[in-house]
Amino acid sequence: MSLSSTPVQNKTKVRNASIPMPLFTMALISSLLLLVVGSSLFFFPDFARPRWVWSLTPFNTRFLGAIYLTSLVGLSLLLLLRTAIPARLIVLMTWVFTTVILLVSCLQIEQFDLARRTTGIWFGLYSADCLIASYYLWRYGRQRFAELQRLPYKWRLYLQFQAGFLGIYGLGLLVLPARVGFFWPWPLDTFHSQLYSAIFLVGALGAALLARKAAVVELWVFGVIQLAFSGFVISGVWLVDRAVQKIDWGLFGNWVWFGAFVLLGITGLGMMWQSRRLLQQH
């Protein structure tokens, strides 16, 4: 059964199926762009910084690189699996990310040089990804997949907690950027605080989706993405601070910030382990 032949007018359960070619094409093109952009920001920051769409500090350069490389991990898994599950999860996360980034970019248009060609490319790519993700979010949202099941109680409880915590924090960065962004290890301006809200809202809504019902492979994919994000952020910030030595390690709040990212990585590993156990049980 293909998705193109699956009726979306009802809520009857459908089996997992291959993703449509337009979605595959979008994921492939986005993955190639993320590979180039994420790798340059993270591994070659001195090369990427002067060429970026807006002005970047060393910490923000590698943090953005960590975000884009994490996005690359998610889309790469979609390209490898090529099925509606976990596409519904990846599509939701893509939609949240692109929508928030596009919204913040429009609200903070003064951060961009409108005369530069890269600015037009930035808005064009995010608009296209947002529109495509919106369509497939609607499409998958109207389907019920037979593979979905309720996760063990402790994992549902944790995912609900993560969804609530990351959701509140992400909304705080978006709505109260100066106050909430103040607690970062390096100074954040309003623009970057609001941009970074996207990644936390992605984690919140992804966790909320799986807390309701999830396929085993979705839990594994979410765990891989979370582990990758934790690893990229921690290593990226460490590399920058080793060079510039700007983070005050005497502040307890900075250790809490890093500890939160370590916890994300640990729980990501836990999700991968739990998904393997569930597969063995079935």
PDB file of C-alpha atoms in Angstrom:
ATOM      1  CA  MET A   1       0.000   0.000   0.000  1.00  0.00           C
ATOM      2  CA  SER A   2       1.374   3.440  -0.854  1.00  0.00           C
ATOM      3  CA  LEU A   3       0.561   6.647   0.932  1.00  0.00           C
ATOM      4  CA  SER A   4      -0.816   8.065  -2.278  1.00  0.00           C
ATOM      5  CA  SER A   5      -3.548   5.434  -2.237  1.00  0.00           C
ATOM      6  CA  THR A   6      -4.304   5.742   1.474  1.00  0.00           C
ATOM      7  CA  PRO A   7      -7.495   7.667   2.176  1.00  0.00           C
ATOM      8  CA  VAL A   8      -6.927  10.563   4.548  1.00  0.00           C
ATOM      9  CA  GLN A   9     -10.593  11.316   5.149  1.00  0.00           C
ATOM     10  CA  ASN A  10     -10.990   8.707   7.865  1.00  0.00           C
ATOM     11  CA  LYS A  11      -9.175   7.493  10.925  1.00  0.00           C
ATOM     12  CA  THR A  12      -8.972   3.798  10.068  1.00  0.00           C
ATOM     13  CA  LYS A  13      -5.680   2.208  10.953  1.00  0.00           C
ATOM     14  CA  VAL A  14      -3.143   1.862   8.164  1.00  0.00           C
ATOM     15  CA  ARG A  15       0.039  -0.138   7.891  1.00  0.00           C
ATOM     16  CA  ASN A  16       3.461   1.422   7.661  1.00  0.00           C
ATOM     17  CA  ALA A  17       4.354   2.414   4.099  1.00  0.00           C
ATOM     18  CA  SER A  18       7.140   3.997   2.081  1.00  0.00           C
ATOM     19  CA  ILE A  19       7.367   7.770   2.181  1.00  0.00           C
ATOM     20  CA  PRO A  20       6.228   9.659  -0.934  1.00  0.00           C
ATOM     21  CA  MET A  21       8.883  10.718  -3.425  1.00  0.00           C
ATOM     22  CA  PRO A  22       8.369  14.487  -2.829  1.00  0.00           C
ATOM     23  CA  LEU A  23       9.085  14.001   0.874  1.00  0.00           C
ATOM     24  CA  PHE A  24      12.101  11.838   0.088  1.00  0.00           C
ATOM     25  CA  THR A  25      13.392  14.482  -2.331  1.00  0.00           C
ATOM     26  CA  MET A  26      12.969  17.257   0.226  1.00  0.00           C
ATOM     27  CA  ALA A  27      14.786  15.194   2.853  1.00  0.00           C
ATOM     28  CA  LEU A  28      17.615  14.409   0.435  1.00  0.00           C
ATOM     29  CA  ILE A  29      18.134  18.024  -0.653  1.00  0.00           C
ATOM     30  CA  SER A  30      17.884  19.267   2.933  1.00  0.00           C
ATOM     31  CA  SER A  31      20.375  16.631   4.089  1.00  0.00           C
ATOM     32  CA  LEU A  32      22.938  17.716   1.505  1.00  0.00           C
ATOM     33  CA  LEU A  33      22.536  21.353   2.538  1.00  0.00           C
ATOM     34  CA  LEU A  34      22.740  20.462   6.227  1.00  0.00           C
ATOM     35  CA  LEU A  35      25.891  18.451   5.609  1.00  0.00           C
ATOM     36  CA  VAL A  36      27.618  21.429   3.994  1.00  0.00           C
ATOM     37  CA  VAL A  37      26.302  24.104   6.349  1.00  0.00           C
ATOM     38  CA  GLY A  38      26.501  22.118   9.575  1.00  0.00           C
ATOM     39  CA  SER A  39      29.984  20.790   8.872  1.00  0.00           C
ATOM     40  CA  SER A  40      31.335  24.229   7.974  1.00  0.00           C
ATOM     41  CA  LEU A  41      29.866  25.876  11.081  1.00  0.00           C
ATOM     42  CA  PHE A  42      30.988  23.117  13.436  1.00  0.00           C
ATOM     43  CA  PHE A  43      34.300  21.922  12.006  1.00  0.00           C
ATOM     44  CA  PHE A  44      35.460  25.025  10.102  1.00  0.00           C
ATOM     45  CA  PRO A  45      34.013  27.956  12.089  1.00  0.00           C
ATOM     46  CA  ASP A  46      36.659  30.458  10.977  1.00  0.00           C
ATOM     47  CA  PHE A  47      35.725  29.759   7.369  1.00  0.00           C
ATOM     48  CA  ALA A  48      31.966  29.806   7.951  1.00  0.00           C
ATOM     49  CA  ARG A  49      31.608  32.796  10.271  1.00  0.00           C
ATOM     50  CA  PRO A  50      32.376  35.631   7.802  1.00  0.00           C
ATOM     51  CA  ARG A  51      30.199  33.965   5.159  1.00  0.00           C
ATOM     52  CA  TRP A  52      27.142  33.445   7.354  1.00  0.00           C
ATOM     53  CA  VAL A  53      23.859  35.256   6.834  1.00  0.00           C
ATOM     54  CA  TRP A  54      24.299  37.347  10.002  1.00  0.00           C
ATOM     55  CA  SER A  55      27.086  38.147  12.454  1.00  0.00           C
ATOM     56  CA  LEU A  56      28.146  35.238  14.686  1.00  0.00           C
ATOM     57  CA  THR A  57      30.252  34.849  17.824  1.00  0.00           C
ATOM     58  CA  PRO A  58      32.470  31.745  18.217  1.00  0.00           C
ATOM     59  CA  PHE A  59      30.047  30.042  20.635  1.00  0.00           C
ATOM     60  CA  ASN A  60      26.997  30.738  18.478  1.00  0.00           C
ATOM     61  CA  THR A  61      28.827  29.476  15.396  1.00  0.00           C
ATOM     62  CA  ARG A  62      29.449  26.024  16.818  1.00  0.00           C
ATOM     63  CA  PHE A  63      26.084  25.846  18.572  1.00  0.00           C
ATOM     64  CA  LEU A  64      24.341  26.492  15.260  1.00  0.00           C
ATOM     65  CA  GLY A  65      26.587  23.855  13.725  1.00  0.00           C
ATOM     66  CA  ALA A  66      25.482  21.413  16.428  1.00  0.00           C
ATOM     67  CA  ILE A  67      21.824  22.139  15.644  1.00  0.00           C
ATOM     68  CA  TYR A  68      22.258  21.613  11.911  1.00  0.00           C
ATOM     69  CA  LEU A  69      24.307  18.439  12.324  1.00  0.00           C
ATOM     70  CA  THR A  70      21.616  17.070  14.641  1.00  0.00           C
ATOM     71  CA  SER A  71      19.013  17.889  11.999  1.00  0.00           C
ATOM     72  CA  LEU A  72      21.174  16.023   9.505  1.00  0.00           C
ATOM     73  CA  VAL A  73      21.082  12.944  11.746  1.00  0.00           C
ATOM     74  CA  GLY A  74      17.281  13.001  11.839  1.00  0.00           C
ATOM     75  CA  LEU A  75      16.823  13.422   8.094  1.00  0.00           C
ATOM     76  CA  SER A  76      19.493  10.806   7.369  1.00  0.00           C
ATOM     77  CA  LEU A  77      17.552   8.278   9.438  1.00  0.00           C
ATOM     78  CA  LEU A  78      14.424   9.161   7.467  1.00  0.00           C
ATOM     79  CA  LEU A  79      16.288   8.580   4.196  1.00  0.00           C
ATOM     80  CA  LEU A  80      17.608   5.238   5.438  1.00  0.00           C
ATOM     81  CA  LEU A  81      14.294   3.930   6.790  1.00  0.00           C
ATOM     82  CA  ARG A  82      12.066   5.554   4.137  1.00  0.00           C
ATOM     83  CA  THR A  83       8.809   4.658   5.876  1.00  0.00           C
ATOM     84  CA  ALA A  84       5.859   6.608   7.257  1.00  0.00           C
ATOM     85  CA  ILE A  85       7.076   5.542  10.678  1.00  0.00           C
ATOM     86  CA  PRO A  86       9.242   7.384  11.741  1.00  0.00           C
ATOM     87  CA  ALA A  87       8.421   9.988   9.074  1.00  0.00           C
ATOM     88  CA  ARG A  88       5.512  11.309  11.161  1.00  0.00           C
ATOM     89  CA  LEU A  89       7.977  12.102  13.975  1.00  0.00           C
ATOM     90  CA  ILE A  90      10.641  13.636  11.713  1.00  0.00           C
ATOM     91  CA  VAL A  91       8.029  15.673   9.829  1.00  0.00           C
ATOM     92  CA  LEU A  92       6.640  17.074  13.088  1.00  0.00           C
ATOM     93  CA  MET A  93      10.120  18.038  14.286  1.00  0.00           C
ATOM     94  CA  THR A  94      10.968  19.568  10.906  1.00  0.00           C
ATOM     95  CA  TRP A  95       7.753  21.570  10.870  1.00  0.00           C
ATOM     96  CA  VAL A  96       8.306  22.974  14.360  1.00  0.00           C
ATOM     97  CA  PHE A  97      11.926  23.873  13.607  1.00  0.00           C
ATOM     98  CA  THR A  98      11.326  25.541  10.247  1.00  0.00           C
ATOM     99  CA  THR A  99       8.205  27.376  11.417  1.00  0.00           C
ATOM    100  CA  VAL A 100       9.885  28.890  14.474  1.00  0.00           C
ATOM    101  CA  ILE A 101      13.061  29.795  12.567  1.00  0.00           C
ATOM    102  CA  LEU A 102      11.033  31.408   9.782  1.00  0.00           C
ATOM    103  CA  LEU A 103       8.867  33.303  12.273  1.00  0.00           C
ATOM    104  CA  VAL A 104      11.868  34.614  14.224  1.00  0.00           C
ATOM    105  CA  SER A 105      13.672  35.551  11.010  1.00  0.00           C
ATOM    106  CA  CYS A 106      10.674  37.603   9.876  1.00  0.00           C
ATOM    107  CA  LEU A 107      10.308  39.283  13.263  1.00  0.00           C
ATOM    108  CA  GLN A 108      14.035  40.065  13.377  1.00  0.00           C
ATOM    109  CA  ILE A 109      14.412  41.026   9.719  1.00  0.00           C
ATOM    110  CA  GLU A 110      16.851  43.791  10.671  1.00  0.00           C
ATOM    111  CA  GLN A 111      19.436  41.103  11.453  1.00  0.00           C
ATOM    112  CA  PHE A 112      19.690  40.318   7.733  1.00  0.00           C
ATOM    113  CA  ASP A 113      21.307  42.210   4.886  1.00  0.00           C
ATOM    114  CA  LEU A 114      18.467  42.189   2.375  1.00  0.00           C
ATOM    115  CA  ALA A 115      20.853  43.084  -0.437  1.00  0.00           C
ATOM    116  CA  ARG A 116      22.749  39.810  -0.077  1.00  0.00           C
ATOM    117  CA  ARG A 117      21.721  36.872  -2.228  1.00  0.00           C
ATOM    118  CA  THR A 118      22.185  34.488   0.704  1.00  0.00           C
ATOM    119  CA  THR A 119      19.376  36.266   2.558  1.00  0.00           C
ATOM    120  CA  GLY A 120      16.920  35.449  -0.213  1.00  0.00           C
ATOM    121  CA  ILE A 121      18.159  31.850  -0.270  1.00  0.00           C
ATOM    122  CA  TRP A 122      17.691  31.608   3.516  1.00  0.00           C
ATOM    123  CA  PHE A 123      14.070  32.754   3.435  1.00  0.00           C
ATOM    124  CA  GLY A 124      13.307  30.769   0.291  1.00  0.00           C
ATOM    125  CA  LEU A 125      14.612  27.473   1.667  1.00  0.00           C
ATOM    126  CA  TYR A 126      12.906  27.826   5.034  1.00  0.00           C
ATOM    127  CA  SER A 127       9.619  28.838   3.416  1.00  0.00           C
ATOM    128  CA  ALA A 128       9.721  25.811   1.099  1.00  0.00           C
ATOM    129  CA  ASP A 129      10.620  23.378   3.893  1.00  0.00           C
ATOM    130  CA  CYS A 130       7.915  24.832   6.125  1.00  0.00           C
ATOM    131  CA  LEU A 131       5.225  24.477   3.446  1.00  0.00           C
ATOM    132  CA  ILE A 132       6.199  20.911   2.546  1.00  0.00           C
ATOM    133  CA  ALA A 133       6.445  19.877   6.196  1.00  0.00           C
ATOM    134  CA  SER A 134       3.040  21.474   6.873  1.00  0.00           C
ATOM    135  CA  TYR A 135       1.406  19.366   4.179  1.00  0.00           C
ATOM    136  CA  TYR A 136       2.893  16.079   5.382  1.00  0.00           C
ATOM    137  CA  LEU A 137       2.196  16.966   9.002  1.00  0.00           C
ATOM    138  CA  TRP A 138      -1.482  17.285   8.043  1.00  0.00           C
ATOM    139  CA  ARG A 139      -1.324  14.113   5.975  1.00  0.00           C
ATOM    140  CA  TYR A 140       0.257  11.907   8.628  1.00  0.00           C
ATOM    141  CA  GLY A 141      -1.830  13.501  11.369  1.00  0.00           C
ATOM    142  CA  ARG A 142      -4.995  12.150   9.730  1.00  0.00           C
ATOM    143  CA  GLN A 143      -3.731   8.581   9.753  1.00  0.00           C
ATOM    144  CA  ARG A 144      -3.639   6.022  12.549  1.00  0.00           C
ATOM    145  CA  PHE A 145      -0.808   3.545  12.279  1.00  0.00           C
ATOM    146  CA  ALA A 146      -1.260  -0.023  13.438  1.00  0.00           C
ATOM    147  CA  GLU A 147       2.340  -0.150  14.698  1.00  0.00           C
ATOM    148  CA  LEU A 148       1.765   2.478  17.390  1.00  0.00           C
ATOM    149  CA  GLN A 149       1.608   1.323  20.997  1.00  0.00           C
ATOM    150  CA  ARG A 150       1.736   2.756  24.485  1.00  0.00           C
ATOM    151  CA  LEU A 151       5.253   2.821  25.863  1.00  0.00           C
ATOM    152  CA  PRO A 152       6.055   1.523  29.365  1.00  0.00           C
ATOM    153  CA  TYR A 153       4.667   3.793  32.072  1.00  0.00           C
ATOM    154  CA  LYS A 154       8.031   5.118  33.270  1.00  0.00           C
ATOM    155  CA  TRP A 155       9.004   6.178  29.768  1.00  0.00           C
ATOM    156  CA  ARG A 156       5.641   7.838  29.169  1.00  0.00           C
ATOM    157  CA  LEU A 157       6.083   9.721  32.422  1.00  0.00           C
ATOM    158  CA  TYR A 158       9.606  10.824  31.510  1.00  0.00           C
ATOM    159  CA  LEU A 159       8.604  11.910  28.012  1.00  0.00           C
ATOM    160  CA  GLN A 160       5.739  13.954  29.460  1.00  0.00           C
ATOM    161  CA  PHE A 161       8.171  15.615  31.862  1.00  0.00           C
ATOM    162  CA  GLN A 162      10.656  16.327  29.077  1.00  0.00           C
ATOM    163  CA  ALA A 163       7.902  17.728  26.880  1.00  0.00           C
ATOM    164  CA  GLY A 164       6.754  20.045  29.653  1.00  0.00           C
ATOM    165  CA  PHE A 165      10.214  21.209  30.692  1.00  0.00           C
ATOM    166  CA  LEU A 166      11.574  21.781  27.190  1.00  0.00           C
ATOM    167  CA  GLY A 167       8.297  23.338  26.101  1.00  0.00           C
ATOM    168  CA  ILE A 168       8.317  25.883  28.929  1.00  0.00           C
ATOM    169  CA  TYR A 169      12.003  26.631  28.376  1.00  0.00           C
ATOM    170  CA  GLY A 170      11.576  26.961  24.620  1.00  0.00           C
ATOM    171  CA  LEU A 171       8.583  29.266  24.986  1.00  0.00           C
ATOM    172  CA  GLY A 172      10.552  31.274  27.538  1.00  0.00           C
ATOM    173  CA  LEU A 173      13.396  31.798  25.076  1.00  0.00           C
ATOM    174  CA  LEU A 174      10.895  32.793  22.402  1.00  0.00           C
ATOM    175  CA  VAL A 175       8.686  35.140  24.446  1.00  0.00           C
ATOM    176  CA  LEU A 176      11.112  36.353  27.157  1.00  0.00           C
ATOM    177  CA  PRO A 177      14.469  36.053  25.391  1.00  0.00           C
ATOM    178  CA  ALA A 178      16.408  38.542  27.505  1.00  0.00           C
ATOM    179  CA  ARG A 179      15.351  37.031  30.823  1.00  0.00           C
ATOM    180  CA  VAL A 180      15.526  33.322  29.952  1.00  0.00           C
ATOM    181  CA  GLY A 181      18.586  33.633  27.694  1.00  0.00           C
ATOM    182  CA  PHE A 182      20.462  35.268  30.564  1.00  0.00           C
ATOM    183  CA  PHE A 183      21.132  31.845  32.097  1.00  0.00           C
ATOM    184  CA  TRP A 184      23.354  30.628  29.255  1.00  0.00           C
ATOM    185  CA  PRO A 185      27.111  30.113  29.724  1.00  0.00           C
ATOM    186  CA  TRP A 186      27.789  32.819  27.127  1.00  0.00           C
ATOM    187  CA  PRO A 187      25.906  36.058  26.366  1.00  0.00           C
ATOM    188  CA  LEU A 188      22.871  35.666  24.114  1.00  0.00           C
ATOM    189  CA  ASP A 189      21.149  38.497  22.313  1.00  0.00           C
ATOM    190  CA  THR A 190      17.411  38.504  21.687  1.00  0.00           C
ATOM    191  CA  PHE A 191      17.761  37.160  18.158  1.00  0.00           C
ATOM    192  CA  HIS A 192      19.793  34.082  19.076  1.00  0.00           C
ATOM    193  CA  SER A 193      17.682  33.377  22.160  1.00  0.00           C
ATOM    194  CA  GLN A 194      14.586  33.242  19.995  1.00  0.00           C
ATOM    195  CA  LEU A 195      16.328  31.193  17.310  1.00  0.00           C
ATOM    196  CA  TYR A 196      17.472  28.615  19.845  1.00  0.00           C
ATOM    197  CA  SER A 197      13.946  28.282  21.190  1.00  0.00           C
ATOM    198  CA  ALA A 198      13.219  26.247  18.056  1.00  0.00           C
ATOM    199  CA  ILE A 199      15.407  23.295  19.023  1.00  0.00           C
ATOM    200  CA  PHE A 200      13.874  23.054  22.511  1.00  0.00           C
ATOM    201  CA  LEU A 201      10.342  23.254  21.146  1.00  0.00           C
ATOM    202  CA  VAL A 202      11.279  20.500  18.688  1.00  0.00           C
ATOM    203  CA  GLY A 203      12.357  18.281  21.583  1.00  0.00           C
ATOM    204  CA  ALA A 204       9.224  19.141  23.523  1.00  0.00           C
ATOM    205  CA  LEU A 205       6.717  18.291  20.799  1.00  0.00           C
ATOM    206  CA  GLY A 206       8.657  15.214  19.713  1.00  0.00           C
ATOM    207  CA  ALA A 207       8.545  13.903  23.283  1.00  0.00           C
ATOM    208  CA  ALA A 208       4.855  14.789  23.604  1.00  0.00           C
ATOM    209  CA  LEU A 209       4.048  12.834  20.445  1.00  0.00           C
ATOM    210  CA  LEU A 210       5.824   9.704  21.667  1.00  0.00           C
ATOM    211  CA  ALA A 211       4.353  10.004  25.164  1.00  0.00           C
ATOM    212  CA  ARG A 212       0.908   9.344  23.687  1.00  0.00           C
ATOM    213  CA  LYS A 213       1.702   6.398  21.430  1.00  0.00           C
ATOM    214  CA  ALA A 214       4.846   5.424  19.583  1.00  0.00           C
ATOM    215  CA  ALA A 215       6.302   2.761  17.360  1.00  0.00           C
ATOM    216  CA  VAL A 216       9.449   1.100  18.668  1.00  0.00           C
ATOM    217  CA  VAL A 217      11.533   2.518  15.838  1.00  0.00           C
ATOM    218  CA  GLU A 218      10.338   6.043  16.676  1.00  0.00           C
ATOM    219  CA  LEU A 219      11.633   5.740  20.220  1.00  0.00           C
ATOM    220  CA  TRP A 220      14.982   4.571  18.831  1.00  0.00           C
ATOM    221  CA  VAL A 221      15.154   7.407  16.293  1.00  0.00           C
ATOM    222  CA  PHE A 222      14.279  10.009  18.925  1.00  0.00           C
ATOM    223  CA  GLY A 223      16.958   8.596  21.203  1.00  0.00           C
ATOM    224  CA  VAL A 224      19.593   8.759  18.462  1.00  0.00           C
ATOM    225  CA  ILE A 225      18.681  12.373  17.667  1.00  0.00           C
ATOM    226  CA  GLN A 226      18.773  13.358  21.324  1.00  0.00           C
ATOM    227  CA  LEU A 227      22.127  11.657  21.879  1.00  0.00           C
ATOM    228  CA  ALA A 228      23.574  13.353  18.797  1.00  0.00           C
ATOM    229  CA  PHE A 229      22.382  16.791  19.919  1.00  0.00           C
ATOM    230  CA  SER A 230      23.872  16.303  23.365  1.00  0.00           C
ATOM    231  CA  GLY A 231      27.200  15.167  21.962  1.00  0.00           C
ATOM    232  CA  PHE A 232      27.487  17.945  19.387  1.00  0.00           C
ATOM    233  CA  VAL A 233      26.575  20.698  21.860  1.00  0.00           C
ATOM    234  CA  ILE A 234      28.882  19.547  24.652  1.00  0.00           C
ATOM    235  CA  SER A 235      31.864  18.927  22.383  1.00  0.00           C
ATOM    236  CA  GLY A 236      31.271  22.140  20.416  1.00  0.00           C
ATOM    237  CA  VAL A 237      31.085  24.373  23.474  1.00  0.00           C
ATOM    238  CA  TRP A 238      34.133  22.660  24.984  1.00  0.00           C
ATOM    239  CA  LEU A 239      36.155  23.236  21.809  1.00  0.00           C
ATOM    240  CA  VAL A 240      35.275  26.931  21.736  1.00  0.00           C
ATOM    241  CA  ASP A 241      35.910  27.513  25.432  1.00  0.00           C
ATOM    242  CA  ARG A 242      39.251  25.744  25.230  1.00  0.00           C
ATOM    243  CA  ALA A 243      40.292  28.383  22.695  1.00  0.00           C
ATOM    244  CA  VAL A 244      38.698  31.551  24.100  1.00  0.00           C
ATOM    245  CA  GLN A 245      38.233  30.637  27.808  1.00  0.00           C
ATOM    246  CA  LYS A 246      35.142  32.787  28.290  1.00  0.00           C
ATOM    247  CA  ILE A 247      32.913  30.491  30.371  1.00  0.00           C
ATOM    248  CA  ASP A 248      32.992  31.018  34.133  1.00  0.00           C
ATOM    249  CA  TRP A 249      33.150  27.483  35.500  1.00  0.00           C
ATOM    250  CA  GLY A 250      32.809  28.818  39.011  1.00  0.00           C
ATOM    251  CA  LEU A 251      29.139  29.549  38.402  1.00  0.00           C
ATOM    252  CA  PHE A 252      26.791  26.766  39.483  1.00  0.00           C
ATOM    253  CA  GLY A 253      24.308  27.703  36.774  1.00  0.00           C
ATOM    254  CA  ASN A 254      26.788  26.867  34.028  1.00  0.00           C
ATOM    255  CA  TRP A 255      27.244  23.364  35.437  1.00  0.00           C
ATOM    256  CA  VAL A 256      23.462  22.941  35.571  1.00  0.00           C
ATOM    257  CA  TRP A 257      23.240  23.985  31.907  1.00  0.00           C
ATOM    258  CA  PHE A 258      25.858  21.452  30.866  1.00  0.00           C
ATOM    259  CA  GLY A 259      24.373  18.820  33.140  1.00  0.00           C
ATOM    260  CA  ALA A 260      21.023  19.212  31.397  1.00  0.00           C
ATOM    261  CA  PHE A 261      22.634  18.432  28.037  1.00  0.00           C
ATOM    262  CA  VAL A 262      24.456  15.454  29.536  1.00  0.00           C
ATOM    263  CA  LEU A 263      21.100  14.213  30.850  1.00  0.00           C
ATOM    264  CA  LEU A 264      19.590  14.555  27.377  1.00  0.00           C
ATOM    265  CA  GLY A 265      22.343  12.325  26.026  1.00  0.00           C
ATOM    266  CA  ILE A 266      21.903   9.743  28.777  1.00  0.00           C
ATOM    267  CA  THR A 267      18.144   9.567  28.278  1.00  0.00           C
ATOM    268  CA  GLY A 268      18.740   9.311  24.537  1.00  0.00           C
ATOM    269  CA  LEU A 269      20.842   6.224  25.183  1.00  0.00           C
ATOM    270  CA  GLY A 270      18.085   4.957  27.460  1.00  0.00           C
ATOM    271  CA  MET A 271      15.505   5.307  24.687  1.00  0.00           C
ATOM    272  CA  MET A 272      17.718   3.330  22.320  1.00  0.00           C
ATOM    273  CA  TRP A 273      18.135   0.621  24.958  1.00  0.00           C
ATOM    274  CA  GLN A 274      14.401   0.520  25.703  1.00  0.00           C
ATOM    275  CA  SER A 275      13.517   0.244  22.019  1.00  0.00           C
ATOM    276  CA  ARG A 276      15.842  -2.732  21.710  1.00  0.00           C
ATOM    277  CA  ARG A 277      14.163  -4.405  24.687  1.00  0.00           C
ATOM    278  CA  LEU A 278      10.730  -3.834  23.182  1.00  0.00           C
ATOM    279  CA  LEU A 279      11.865  -5.390  19.912  1.00  0.00           C
ATOM    280  CA  GLN A 280      13.164  -8.450  21.751  1.00  0.00           C
ATOM    281  CA  GLN A 281       9.864  -8.817  23.607  1.00  0.00           C
ATOM    282  CA  HIS A 282       7.974  -8.898  20.305  1.00  0.00           C
TER     283      HIS A 282
END
